[in-house]
């Protein structure tokens, strides 16, 4: 597998009055060209911080405390802002959660697209116009809307316009932070389908963050599950979805049973993630885990390789395997439909 993005031992801390708080803790991941990687976890697990750290968009009080982010063979962590500027947008672009915050409310789309292109050295007005129309139509918005202001578009159209902007330079990697979460279920589904279609058509890789594991499971090649700043499970979507190897992944799947099913509360996992400044000494999920045993409270689990899937759970340690009382139910009945 060739690698487009390789994140090694990446850690990020927020400086607080009570000292630094680690929000991303030694994360490793690699993305191949054209691959769709889904990153899931509840709110507060460090997903946005991880994406910002990868895109080199962290601002104080956050800072990268260790590790590397090698994109197209270059470590972006040690690159100067000046050296980074051409890479961002051209090779790697970011779509944020809320287009309303990312788009300028008092500028027409045409002006915002032109600003982005001019900032990256495109001066020719006709070329800017042509490319702006192209990307807008790529995401299914009529070119006439280049003259529109953000508030004249629906929520779904604004998110599409953001994605159009991210595609101005046909990047190799598009990083998306919950781009559909402000939309209703129908608009969410249709935007996901469109993102997948564009990805297949244009061939870019996607790093897609969401708290809804079922939503992304229909589109991702691999899934990474984060809990309290750490990777707790990582593997092919099919395997993670059919046989979650970590009790937290199992709980997330139970929380969002199916894209067609009804939403339930997080039935499998009552409670909330721990505060990052007061982490449990053993497994971070232990206080909420339905299948924990005594050692879980004191032993920090490493990532175990379970048939090619990584899982941070002591149940996979041969020393404790007697505790495994088949806690996980198979989800083979649910289909992960792929387009
Ligand atoms: N400005 C901040 N100052 C201090 N801590 C922060 C700040 N922003 C986020 N954090 C910490 O980082 C954790 C992860 O946040 P975030 O990356 O936004 O999670 P997610 O995107 O998964 O919801 C939070 O739980 C919080 O402890
Ligand atoms: Mg977030």
mmCIF file of C-alpha atoms and ligand atoms in Angstrom:
data_model
loop_
_atom_site.group_PDB
_atom_site.id
_atom_site.type_symbol
_atom_site.label_atom_id
_atom_site.label_comp_id
_atom_site.label_asym_id
_atom_site.label_seq_id
_atom_site.Cartn_x
_atom_site.Cartn_y
_atom_site.Cartn_z
ATOM 1 C CA UNK A 1 0.000 0.000 0.000
ATOM 2 C CA UNK A 2 1.444 3.372 -0.927
ATOM 3 C CA UNK A 3 0.897 6.076 1.643
ATOM 4 C CA UNK A 4 -0.427 9.580 1.122
ATOM 5 C CA UNK A 5 -0.592 10.574 4.777
ATOM 6 C CA UNK A 6 1.263 8.969 7.645
ATOM 7 C CA UNK A 7 0.624 10.124 11.200
ATOM 8 C CA UNK A 8 3.056 8.692 13.746
ATOM 9 C CA UNK A 9 2.770 8.970 17.520
ATOM 10 C CA UNK A 10 0.948 12.275 17.233
ATOM 11 C CA UNK A 11 0.107 13.942 20.543
ATOM 12 C CA UNK A 12 -1.631 17.249 21.162
ATOM 13 C CA UNK A 13 -2.097 19.089 24.454
ATOM 14 C CA UNK A 14 -4.180 22.075 25.504
ATOM 15 C CA UNK A 15 -2.428 24.328 27.967
ATOM 16 C CA UNK A 16 -4.770 25.079 30.847
ATOM 17 C CA UNK A 17 -4.301 26.941 34.144
ATOM 18 C CA UNK A 18 -3.906 23.515 35.774
ATOM 19 C CA UNK A 19 -1.265 22.340 33.321
ATOM 20 C CA UNK A 20 -1.365 20.684 29.919
ATOM 21 C CA UNK A 21 -4.225 18.341 29.073
ATOM 22 C CA UNK A 22 -3.526 15.702 26.432
ATOM 23 C CA UNK A 23 -6.425 15.580 23.950
ATOM 24 C CA UNK A 24 -4.708 13.440 21.300
ATOM 25 C CA UNK A 25 -2.525 10.714 22.778
ATOM 26 C CA UNK A 26 0.068 8.963 20.571
ATOM 27 C CA UNK A 27 -2.176 8.438 17.566
ATOM 28 C CA UNK A 28 -0.923 6.434 14.579
ATOM 29 C CA UNK A 29 -2.695 6.233 11.247
ATOM 30 C CA UNK A 30 -1.927 6.029 7.558
ATOM 31 C CA UNK A 31 -4.110 6.938 4.603
ATOM 32 C CA UNK A 32 -3.578 5.524 1.100
ATOM 33 C CA UNK A 33 -4.316 7.584 -2.015
ATOM 34 C CA UNK A 34 -8.052 7.517 -2.724
ATOM 35 C CA UNK A 35 -8.917 5.879 0.581
ATOM 36 C CA UNK A 36 -11.920 6.854 2.755
ATOM 37 C CA UNK A 37 -11.055 6.678 6.450
ATOM 38 C CA UNK A 38 -13.822 7.281 8.984
ATOM 39 C CA UNK A 39 -12.949 8.509 12.483
ATOM 40 C CA UNK A 40 -15.687 8.056 15.070
ATOM 41 C CA UNK A 41 -16.203 8.719 18.754
ATOM 42 C CA UNK A 42 -18.410 10.713 21.092
ATOM 43 C CA UNK A 43 -18.090 14.435 21.502
ATOM 44 C CA UNK A 44 -14.933 15.385 23.432
ATOM 45 C CA UNK A 45 -12.863 12.373 22.335
ATOM 46 C CA UNK A 46 -10.311 14.473 20.432
ATOM 47 C CA UNK A 47 -11.491 14.014 16.846
ATOM 48 C CA UNK A 48 -11.446 17.687 15.832
ATOM 49 C CA UNK A 49 -8.173 18.253 17.654
ATOM 50 C CA UNK A 50 -6.641 15.378 15.681
ATOM 51 C CA UNK A 51 -7.869 16.767 12.343
ATOM 52 C CA UNK A 52 -6.644 20.251 13.185
ATOM 53 C CA UNK A 53 -3.267 18.852 14.182
ATOM 54 C CA UNK A 54 -3.004 16.935 10.914
ATOM 55 C CA UNK A 55 -3.919 20.010 8.851
ATOM 56 C CA UNK A 56 -1.554 22.176 10.953
ATOM 57 C CA UNK A 57 -4.433 24.439 11.934
ATOM 58 C CA UNK A 58 -4.026 24.199 15.732
ATOM 59 C CA UNK A 59 -4.155 27.489 17.594
ATOM 60 C CA UNK A 60 -3.176 28.225 21.198
ATOM 61 C CA UNK A 61 -3.873 26.924 23.780
ATOM 62 C CA UNK A 62 -3.466 23.749 21.672
ATOM 63 C CA UNK A 63 -0.049 22.556 20.575
ATOM 64 C CA UNK A 64 1.475 19.455 19.066
ATOM 65 C CA UNK A 65 3.593 17.866 21.785
ATOM 66 C CA UNK A 66 5.048 15.011 19.779
ATOM 67 C CA UNK A 67 4.979 12.912 16.650
ATOM 68 C CA UNK A 68 5.000 13.547 12.938
ATOM 69 C CA UNK A 69 2.487 14.160 10.144
ATOM 70 C CA UNK A 70 4.074 13.122 6.879
ATOM 71 C CA UNK A 71 2.006 14.175 3.876
ATOM 72 C CA UNK A 72 3.294 13.425 0.376
ATOM 73 C CA UNK A 73 6.665 12.600 1.896
ATOM 74 C CA UNK A 74 7.091 15.799 3.929
ATOM 75 C CA UNK A 75 6.735 16.221 7.687
ATOM 76 C CA UNK A 76 4.258 19.056 8.073
ATOM 77 C CA UNK A 77 4.845 19.405 11.823
ATOM 78 C CA UNK A 78 8.309 20.819 11.229
ATOM 79 C CA UNK A 79 7.454 22.816 8.076
ATOM 80 C CA UNK A 80 7.255 26.602 8.331
ATOM 81 C CA UNK A 81 3.899 28.294 7.808
ATOM 82 C CA UNK A 82 5.288 29.702 4.600
ATOM 83 C CA UNK A 83 6.312 26.329 3.259
ATOM 84 C CA UNK A 84 2.927 24.908 4.261
ATOM 85 C CA UNK A 85 0.779 27.511 2.528
ATOM 86 C CA UNK A 86 1.026 26.095 -1.006
ATOM 87 C CA UNK A 87 0.174 22.587 0.237
ATOM 88 C CA UNK A 88 -2.982 23.626 2.012
ATOM 89 C CA UNK A 89 -5.893 23.930 -0.460
ATOM 90 C CA UNK A 90 -3.816 22.707 -3.388
ATOM 91 C CA UNK A 91 -2.986 19.242 -2.039
ATOM 92 C CA UNK A 92 -5.013 19.086 1.155
ATOM 93 C CA UNK A 93 -8.199 20.905 2.033
ATOM 94 C CA UNK A 94 -10.423 21.027 5.065
ATOM 95 C CA UNK A 95 -14.231 21.137 5.312
ATOM 96 C CA UNK A 96 -15.457 22.285 8.703
ATOM 97 C CA UNK A 97 -18.545 21.346 10.658
ATOM 98 C CA UNK A 98 -20.410 24.586 10.087
ATOM 99 C CA UNK A 99 -20.314 26.329 6.730
ATOM 100 C CA UNK A 100 -22.019 29.285 8.407
ATOM 101 C CA UNK A 101 -18.848 29.845 10.424
ATOM 102 C CA UNK A 102 -16.452 29.093 7.593
ATOM 103 C CA UNK A 103 -18.118 31.149 4.864
ATOM 104 C CA UNK A 104 -18.058 34.921 4.927
ATOM 105 C CA UNK A 105 -21.709 36.017 5.331
ATOM 106 C CA UNK A 106 -21.238 39.328 3.525
ATOM 107 C CA UNK A 107 -19.473 38.030 0.403
ATOM 108 C CA UNK A 108 -20.968 36.297 -2.624
ATOM 109 C CA UNK A 109 -19.737 32.776 -3.294
ATOM 110 C CA UNK A 110 -17.929 34.043 -6.405
ATOM 111 C CA UNK A 111 -15.841 36.438 -4.302
ATOM 112 C CA UNK A 112 -14.973 33.752 -1.739
ATOM 113 C CA UNK A 113 -13.938 31.259 -4.399
ATOM 114 C CA UNK A 114 -11.894 33.964 -6.166
ATOM 115 C CA UNK A 115 -10.150 34.941 -2.903
ATOM 116 C CA UNK A 116 -9.082 31.369 -2.329
ATOM 117 C CA UNK A 117 -7.766 30.954 -5.856
ATOM 118 C CA UNK A 118 -5.985 34.313 -5.846
ATOM 119 C CA UNK A 119 -4.370 33.497 -2.523
ATOM 120 C CA UNK A 120 -2.833 30.523 -4.289
ATOM 121 C CA UNK A 121 -1.514 32.403 -7.267
ATOM 122 C CA UNK A 122 -4.314 32.152 -9.803
ATOM 123 C CA UNK A 123 -4.727 35.615 -11.306
ATOM 124 C CA UNK A 124 -6.629 35.012 -14.525
ATOM 125 C CA UNK A 125 -10.225 36.203 -13.965
ATOM 126 C CA UNK A 126 -11.707 33.981 -16.678
ATOM 127 C CA UNK A 127 -9.917 30.920 -15.304
ATOM 128 C CA UNK A 128 -11.186 31.705 -11.799
ATOM 129 C CA UNK A 129 -14.723 32.112 -13.080
ATOM 130 C CA UNK A 130 -14.590 28.905 -15.072
ATOM 131 C CA UNK A 131 -13.170 26.815 -12.228
ATOM 132 C CA UNK A 132 -15.668 28.289 -9.737
ATOM 133 C CA UNK A 133 -18.557 27.311 -12.012
ATOM 134 C CA UNK A 134 -17.105 23.857 -12.513
ATOM 135 C CA UNK A 135 -16.733 23.015 -8.821
ATOM 136 C CA UNK A 136 -20.161 24.395 -7.964
ATOM 137 C CA UNK A 137 -21.735 22.193 -10.619
ATOM 138 C CA UNK A 138 -19.658 19.257 -9.398
ATOM 139 C CA UNK A 139 -21.533 19.428 -6.103
ATOM 140 C CA UNK A 140 -24.883 19.841 -7.837
ATOM 141 C CA UNK A 141 -25.420 23.581 -7.386
ATOM 142 C CA UNK A 142 -26.411 25.724 -10.341
ATOM 143 C CA UNK A 143 -23.641 28.092 -11.409
ATOM 144 C CA UNK A 144 -26.073 31.003 -11.035
ATOM 145 C CA UNK A 145 -25.570 30.641 -7.269
ATOM 146 C CA UNK A 146 -22.051 32.027 -7.584
ATOM 147 C CA UNK A 147 -23.822 35.361 -7.239
ATOM 148 C CA UNK A 148 -25.561 34.253 -4.016
ATOM 149 C CA UNK A 149 -24.685 35.112 -0.447
ATOM 150 C CA UNK A 150 -24.422 32.215 2.035
ATOM 151 C CA UNK A 151 -27.725 33.099 3.745
ATOM 152 C CA UNK A 152 -29.552 32.675 0.438
ATOM 153 C CA UNK A 153 -28.633 28.981 0.396
ATOM 154 C CA UNK A 154 -30.138 26.126 2.387
ATOM 155 C CA UNK A 155 -28.011 24.414 5.025
ATOM 156 C CA UNK A 156 -27.312 21.508 2.699
ATOM 157 C CA UNK A 157 -26.340 23.835 -0.152
ATOM 158 C CA UNK A 158 -23.976 25.769 2.120
ATOM 159 C CA UNK A 159 -22.197 22.545 3.072
ATOM 160 C CA UNK A 160 -22.016 21.660 -0.623
ATOM 161 C CA UNK A 161 -20.577 25.086 -1.413
ATOM 162 C CA UNK A 162 -17.911 24.471 1.243
ATOM 163 C CA UNK A 163 -17.056 21.170 -0.368
ATOM 164 C CA UNK A 164 -16.941 22.869 -3.785
ATOM 165 C CA UNK A 165 -14.454 25.353 -2.377
ATOM 166 C CA UNK A 166 -12.350 22.524 -0.970
ATOM 167 C CA UNK A 167 -12.197 21.010 -4.454
ATOM 168 C CA UNK A 168 -11.036 24.156 -6.289
ATOM 169 C CA UNK A 169 -7.542 22.719 -6.712
ATOM 170 C CA UNK A 170 -8.464 19.013 -6.902
ATOM 171 C CA UNK A 171 -6.599 18.079 -3.698
ATOM 172 C CA UNK A 172 -5.338 14.560 -2.965
ATOM 173 C CA UNK A 173 -6.741 14.648 0.569
ATOM 174 C CA UNK A 174 -9.940 16.238 1.866
ATOM 175 C CA UNK A 175 -10.317 16.415 5.640
ATOM 176 C CA UNK A 176 -13.934 16.689 6.822
ATOM 177 C CA UNK A 177 -15.057 17.433 10.360
ATOM 178 C CA UNK A 178 -18.705 16.389 10.807
ATOM 179 C CA UNK A 179 -19.731 18.177 7.589
ATOM 180 C CA UNK A 180 -23.236 16.713 7.727
ATOM 181 C CA UNK A 181 -24.040 17.010 11.420
ATOM 182 C CA UNK A 182 -26.032 20.245 11.128
ATOM 183 C CA UNK A 183 -28.335 18.684 8.523
ATOM 184 C CA UNK A 184 -31.495 16.623 8.866
ATOM 185 C CA UNK A 185 -31.278 12.878 8.265
ATOM 186 C CA UNK A 186 -32.378 13.022 4.621
ATOM 187 C CA UNK A 187 -30.001 15.864 3.707
ATOM 188 C CA UNK A 188 -27.219 14.073 5.608
ATOM 189 C CA UNK A 189 -27.654 10.917 3.631
ATOM 190 C CA UNK A 190 -27.767 12.733 0.296
ATOM 191 C CA UNK A 191 -24.641 14.771 1.102
ATOM 192 C CA UNK A 192 -22.794 11.588 2.113
ATOM 193 C CA UNK A 193 -23.736 9.949 -1.176
ATOM 194 C CA UNK A 194 -22.485 12.984 -3.039
ATOM 195 C CA UNK A 195 -19.183 13.077 -1.159
ATOM 196 C CA UNK A 196 -18.657 9.393 -1.982
ATOM 197 C CA UNK A 197 -19.505 9.975 -5.641
ATOM 198 C CA UNK A 198 -17.083 12.899 -5.899
ATOM 199 C CA UNK A 199 -14.393 10.884 -4.183
ATOM 200 C CA UNK A 200 -14.770 8.075 -6.686
ATOM 201 C CA UNK A 201 -14.940 10.451 -9.611
ATOM 202 C CA UNK A 202 -11.980 12.641 -8.612
ATOM 203 C CA UNK A 203 -9.962 10.063 -6.693
ATOM 204 C CA UNK A 204 -9.105 12.082 -3.573
ATOM 205 C CA UNK A 205 -8.648 10.470 -0.170
ATOM 206 C CA UNK A 206 -11.011 11.412 2.663
ATOM 207 C CA UNK A 207 -10.471 11.692 6.385
ATOM 208 C CA UNK A 208 -14.014 11.917 7.736
ATOM 209 C CA UNK A 209 -14.878 12.627 11.354
ATOM 210 C CA UNK A 210 -18.316 11.920 12.788
ATOM 211 C CA UNK A 211 -19.953 10.819 16.032
ATOM 212 C CA UNK A 212 -22.380 8.653 14.008
ATOM 213 C CA UNK A 213 -20.680 5.338 13.302
ATOM 214 C CA UNK A 214 -23.526 3.943 11.202
ATOM 215 C CA UNK A 215 -23.565 6.958 8.892
ATOM 216 C CA UNK A 216 -19.900 6.701 7.961
ATOM 217 C CA UNK A 217 -19.870 2.899 7.945
ATOM 218 C CA UNK A 218 -21.751 2.917 4.677
ATOM 219 C CA UNK A 219 -19.012 4.903 2.976
ATOM 220 C CA UNK A 220 -15.646 4.285 4.636
ATOM 221 C CA UNK A 221 -12.994 1.731 3.714
ATOM 222 C CA UNK A 222 -11.589 1.682 7.231
ATOM 223 C CA UNK A 223 -12.815 2.898 10.604
ATOM 224 C CA UNK A 224 -10.863 4.371 13.478
ATOM 225 C CA UNK A 225 -12.648 4.631 16.830
ATOM 226 C CA UNK A 226 -11.364 7.212 19.321
ATOM 227 C CA UNK A 227 -12.033 7.350 23.043
ATOM 228 C CA UNK A 228 -10.580 9.897 25.485
ATOM 229 C CA UNK A 229 -7.849 10.957 23.047
ATOM 230 C CA UNK A 230 -6.735 7.458 22.114
ATOM 231 C CA UNK A 231 -7.358 5.068 19.248
ATOM 232 C CA UNK A 232 -9.361 2.193 20.767
ATOM 233 C CA UNK A 233 -10.194 0.304 17.587
ATOM 234 C CA UNK A 234 -8.916 0.497 14.018
ATOM 235 C CA UNK A 235 -9.624 -1.786 11.107
ATOM 236 C CA UNK A 236 -11.571 -2.446 7.940
ATOM 237 C CA UNK A 237 -15.098 -1.055 8.125
ATOM 238 C CA UNK A 238 -16.546 -4.460 7.352
ATOM 239 C CA UNK A 239 -14.768 -6.149 10.272
ATOM 240 C CA UNK A 240 -15.341 -3.339 12.787
ATOM 241 C CA UNK A 241 -18.989 -3.058 11.829
ATOM 242 C CA UNK A 242 -19.728 -6.787 11.754
ATOM 243 C CA UNK A 243 -17.673 -7.775 14.798
ATOM 244 C CA UNK A 244 -16.662 -4.766 16.904
ATOM 245 C CA UNK A 245 -13.570 -5.855 18.837
ATOM 246 C CA UNK A 246 -13.844 -3.141 21.490
ATOM 247 C CA UNK A 247 -16.816 -2.762 23.870
ATOM 248 C CA UNK A 248 -16.886 0.983 23.118
ATOM 249 C CA UNK A 249 -17.309 0.379 19.372
ATOM 250 C CA UNK A 250 -20.071 -2.056 20.214
ATOM 251 C CA UNK A 251 -21.748 0.643 22.293
ATOM 252 C CA UNK A 252 -21.465 3.196 19.485
ATOM 253 C CA UNK A 253 -23.083 0.796 17.056
ATOM 254 C CA UNK A 254 -25.909 0.136 19.482
ATOM 255 C CA UNK A 255 -26.382 3.873 19.854
ATOM 256 C CA UNK A 256 -26.961 4.378 16.140
ATOM 257 C CA UNK A 257 -28.432 1.027 15.135
ATOM 258 C CA UNK A 258 -28.867 1.646 11.465
ATOM 259 C CA UNK A 259 -29.103 4.494 9.041
ATOM 260 C CA UNK A 260 -32.683 3.405 8.430
ATOM 261 C CA UNK A 261 -33.462 2.594 12.026
ATOM 262 C CA UNK A 262 -34.629 4.866 14.781
ATOM 263 C CA UNK A 263 -32.233 6.728 17.010
ATOM 264 C CA UNK A 264 -31.873 5.374 20.530
ATOM 265 C CA UNK A 265 -29.948 6.815 23.442
ATOM 266 C CA UNK A 266 -26.464 5.420 24.021
ATOM 267 C CA UNK A 267 -28.074 2.402 25.663
ATOM 268 C CA UNK A 268 -24.953 0.255 25.657
ATOM 269 C CA UNK A 269 -22.798 2.873 27.315
ATOM 270 C CA UNK A 270 -24.411 5.075 29.932
ATOM 271 C CA UNK A 271 -22.311 7.943 31.275
ATOM 272 C CA UNK A 272 -19.874 10.212 29.497
ATOM 273 C CA UNK A 273 -16.198 10.082 28.488
ATOM 274 C CA UNK A 274 -13.798 10.900 31.361
ATOM 275 C CA UNK A 275 -12.315 14.331 31.828
ATOM 276 C CA UNK A 276 -8.921 14.366 30.144
ATOM 277 C CA UNK A 277 -7.436 15.976 33.224
ATOM 278 C CA UNK A 278 -8.629 13.123 35.489
ATOM 279 C CA UNK A 279 -8.209 9.939 33.496
ATOM 280 C CA UNK A 280 -8.836 6.520 35.045
ATOM 281 C CA UNK A 281 -5.520 4.784 35.826
ATOM 282 C CA UNK A 282 -6.312 1.628 33.846
ATOM 283 C CA UNK A 283 -8.425 1.386 30.725
ATOM 284 C CA UNK A 284 -10.019 4.771 30.032
ATOM 285 C CA UNK A 285 -13.300 3.106 29.128
ATOM 286 C CA UNK A 286 -13.392 0.878 32.229
ATOM 287 C CA UNK A 287 -15.790 3.042 34.297
ATOM 288 C CA UNK A 288 -18.455 2.683 31.578
ATOM 289 C CA UNK A 289 -17.608 -0.753 30.262
ATOM 290 C CA UNK A 290 -20.302 -3.433 30.543
ATOM 291 C CA UNK A 291 -17.759 -6.291 30.346
ATOM 292 C CA UNK A 292 -14.867 -4.980 32.458
ATOM 293 C CA UNK A 293 -13.097 -7.096 35.077
ATOM 294 C CA UNK A 294 -10.777 -6.275 37.968
ATOM 295 C CA UNK A 295 -7.528 -5.810 35.987
ATOM 296 C CA UNK A 296 -9.194 -3.271 33.682
ATOM 297 C CA UNK A 297 -9.221 -0.705 36.497
ATOM 298 C CA UNK A 298 -5.445 -0.892 36.965
ATOM 299 C CA UNK A 299 -3.879 -2.000 33.671
ATOM 300 C CA UNK A 300 -3.600 0.280 30.634
ATOM 301 C CA UNK A 301 -4.331 -1.876 27.609
ATOM 302 C CA UNK A 302 -2.089 -1.658 24.541
ATOM 303 C CA UNK A 303 -3.530 -2.106 21.048
ATOM 304 C CA UNK A 304 -3.974 -5.820 20.336
ATOM 305 C CA UNK A 305 -4.056 -7.199 16.808
ATOM 306 C CA UNK A 306 -7.275 -9.192 16.457
ATOM 307 C CA UNK A 307 -7.441 -10.710 12.976
ATOM 308 C CA UNK A 308 -5.982 -7.543 11.473
ATOM 309 C CA UNK A 309 -8.125 -5.188 13.559
ATOM 310 C CA UNK A 310 -6.455 -3.232 16.358
ATOM 311 C CA UNK A 311 -8.338 -3.158 19.650
ATOM 312 C CA UNK A 312 -7.298 -1.552 22.938
ATOM 313 C CA UNK A 313 -9.022 -4.033 25.241
ATOM 314 C CA UNK A 314 -7.601 -6.505 27.757
ATOM 315 C CA UNK A 315 -10.150 -9.100 26.673
ATOM 316 C CA UNK A 316 -7.821 -9.748 23.738
ATOM 317 C CA UNK A 317 -4.882 -10.498 26.003
ATOM 318 C CA UNK A 318 -4.381 -14.271 26.233
ATOM 319 C CA UNK A 319 -3.734 -13.811 29.962
ATOM 320 C CA UNK A 320 -7.291 -12.566 30.477
ATOM 321 C CA UNK A 321 -9.158 -14.319 27.703
ATOM 322 C CA UNK A 322 -11.089 -16.390 30.239
ATOM 323 C CA UNK A 323 -12.956 -13.163 31.030
ATOM 324 C CA UNK A 324 -14.303 -12.986 27.504
ATOM 325 C CA UNK A 325 -17.872 -14.142 27.926
ATOM 326 C CA UNK A 326 -18.865 -13.490 24.323
ATOM 327 C CA UNK A 327 -19.937 -9.954 25.202
ATOM 328 C CA UNK A 328 -20.370 -8.808 21.628
ATOM 329 C CA UNK A 329 -23.283 -9.655 19.437
ATOM 330 C CA UNK A 330 -22.704 -10.112 15.737
ATOM 331 C CA UNK A 331 -24.131 -7.522 13.382
ATOM 332 C CA UNK A 332 -23.890 -9.624 10.276
ATOM 333 C CA UNK A 333 -27.601 -9.173 9.700
ATOM 334 C CA UNK A 334 -27.072 -5.453 9.053
ATOM 335 C CA UNK A 335 -25.793 -4.678 5.628
ATOM 336 C CA UNK A 336 -23.111 -2.124 4.932
ATOM 337 C CA UNK A 337 -24.189 -1.125 1.472
ATOM 338 C CA UNK A 338 -21.418 0.155 -0.698
ATOM 339 C CA UNK A 339 -21.708 2.263 -3.764
HETATM 340 N N1 LIG B 1 -9.874 25.354 24.022
HETATM 341 C C1 LIG B 1 -9.675 24.270 24.776
HETATM 342 N N2 LIG B 1 -9.040 24.373 25.974
HETATM 343 C C2 LIG B 1 -8.809 23.283 26.737
HETATM 344 N N3 LIG B 1 -9.177 22.042 26.398
HETATM 345 C C3 LIG B 1 -9.807 21.881 25.226
HETATM 346 C C4 LIG B 1 -10.096 22.975 24.350
HETATM 347 N N4 LIG B 1 -10.729 22.502 23.276
HETATM 348 C C5 LIG B 1 -10.833 21.173 23.456
HETATM 349 N N5 LIG B 1 -10.272 20.803 24.620
HETATM 350 C C6 LIG B 1 -10.164 19.434 25.165
HETATM 351 O O1 LIG B 1 -9.936 18.565 24.077
HETATM 352 C C7 LIG B 1 -10.873 17.503 24.109
HETATM 353 C C8 LIG B 1 -11.181 17.067 22.717
HETATM 354 O O2 LIG B 1 -11.891 18.073 22.037
HETATM 355 P P1 LIG B 1 -12.301 17.908 20.510
HETATM 356 O O3 LIG B 1 -11.088 17.607 19.720
HETATM 357 O O4 LIG B 1 -13.078 19.105 20.119
HETATM 358 O O5 LIG B 1 -13.221 16.606 20.558
HETATM 359 P P2 LIG B 1 -14.302 16.082 19.499
HETATM 360 O O6 LIG B 1 -14.039 16.758 18.194
HETATM 361 O O7 LIG B 1 -14.086 14.611 19.474
HETATM 362 O O8 LIG B 1 -15.634 16.432 20.061
HETATM 363 C C9 LIG B 1 -12.050 18.040 24.901
HETATM 364 O O9 LIG B 1 -12.706 17.008 25.597
HETATM 365 C C10 LIG B 1 -11.410 19.000 25.867
HETATM 366 O O10 LIG B 1 -10.998 18.300 27.036
HETATM 367 MG MG1 LIG B 2 -15.321 17.939 17.045
#
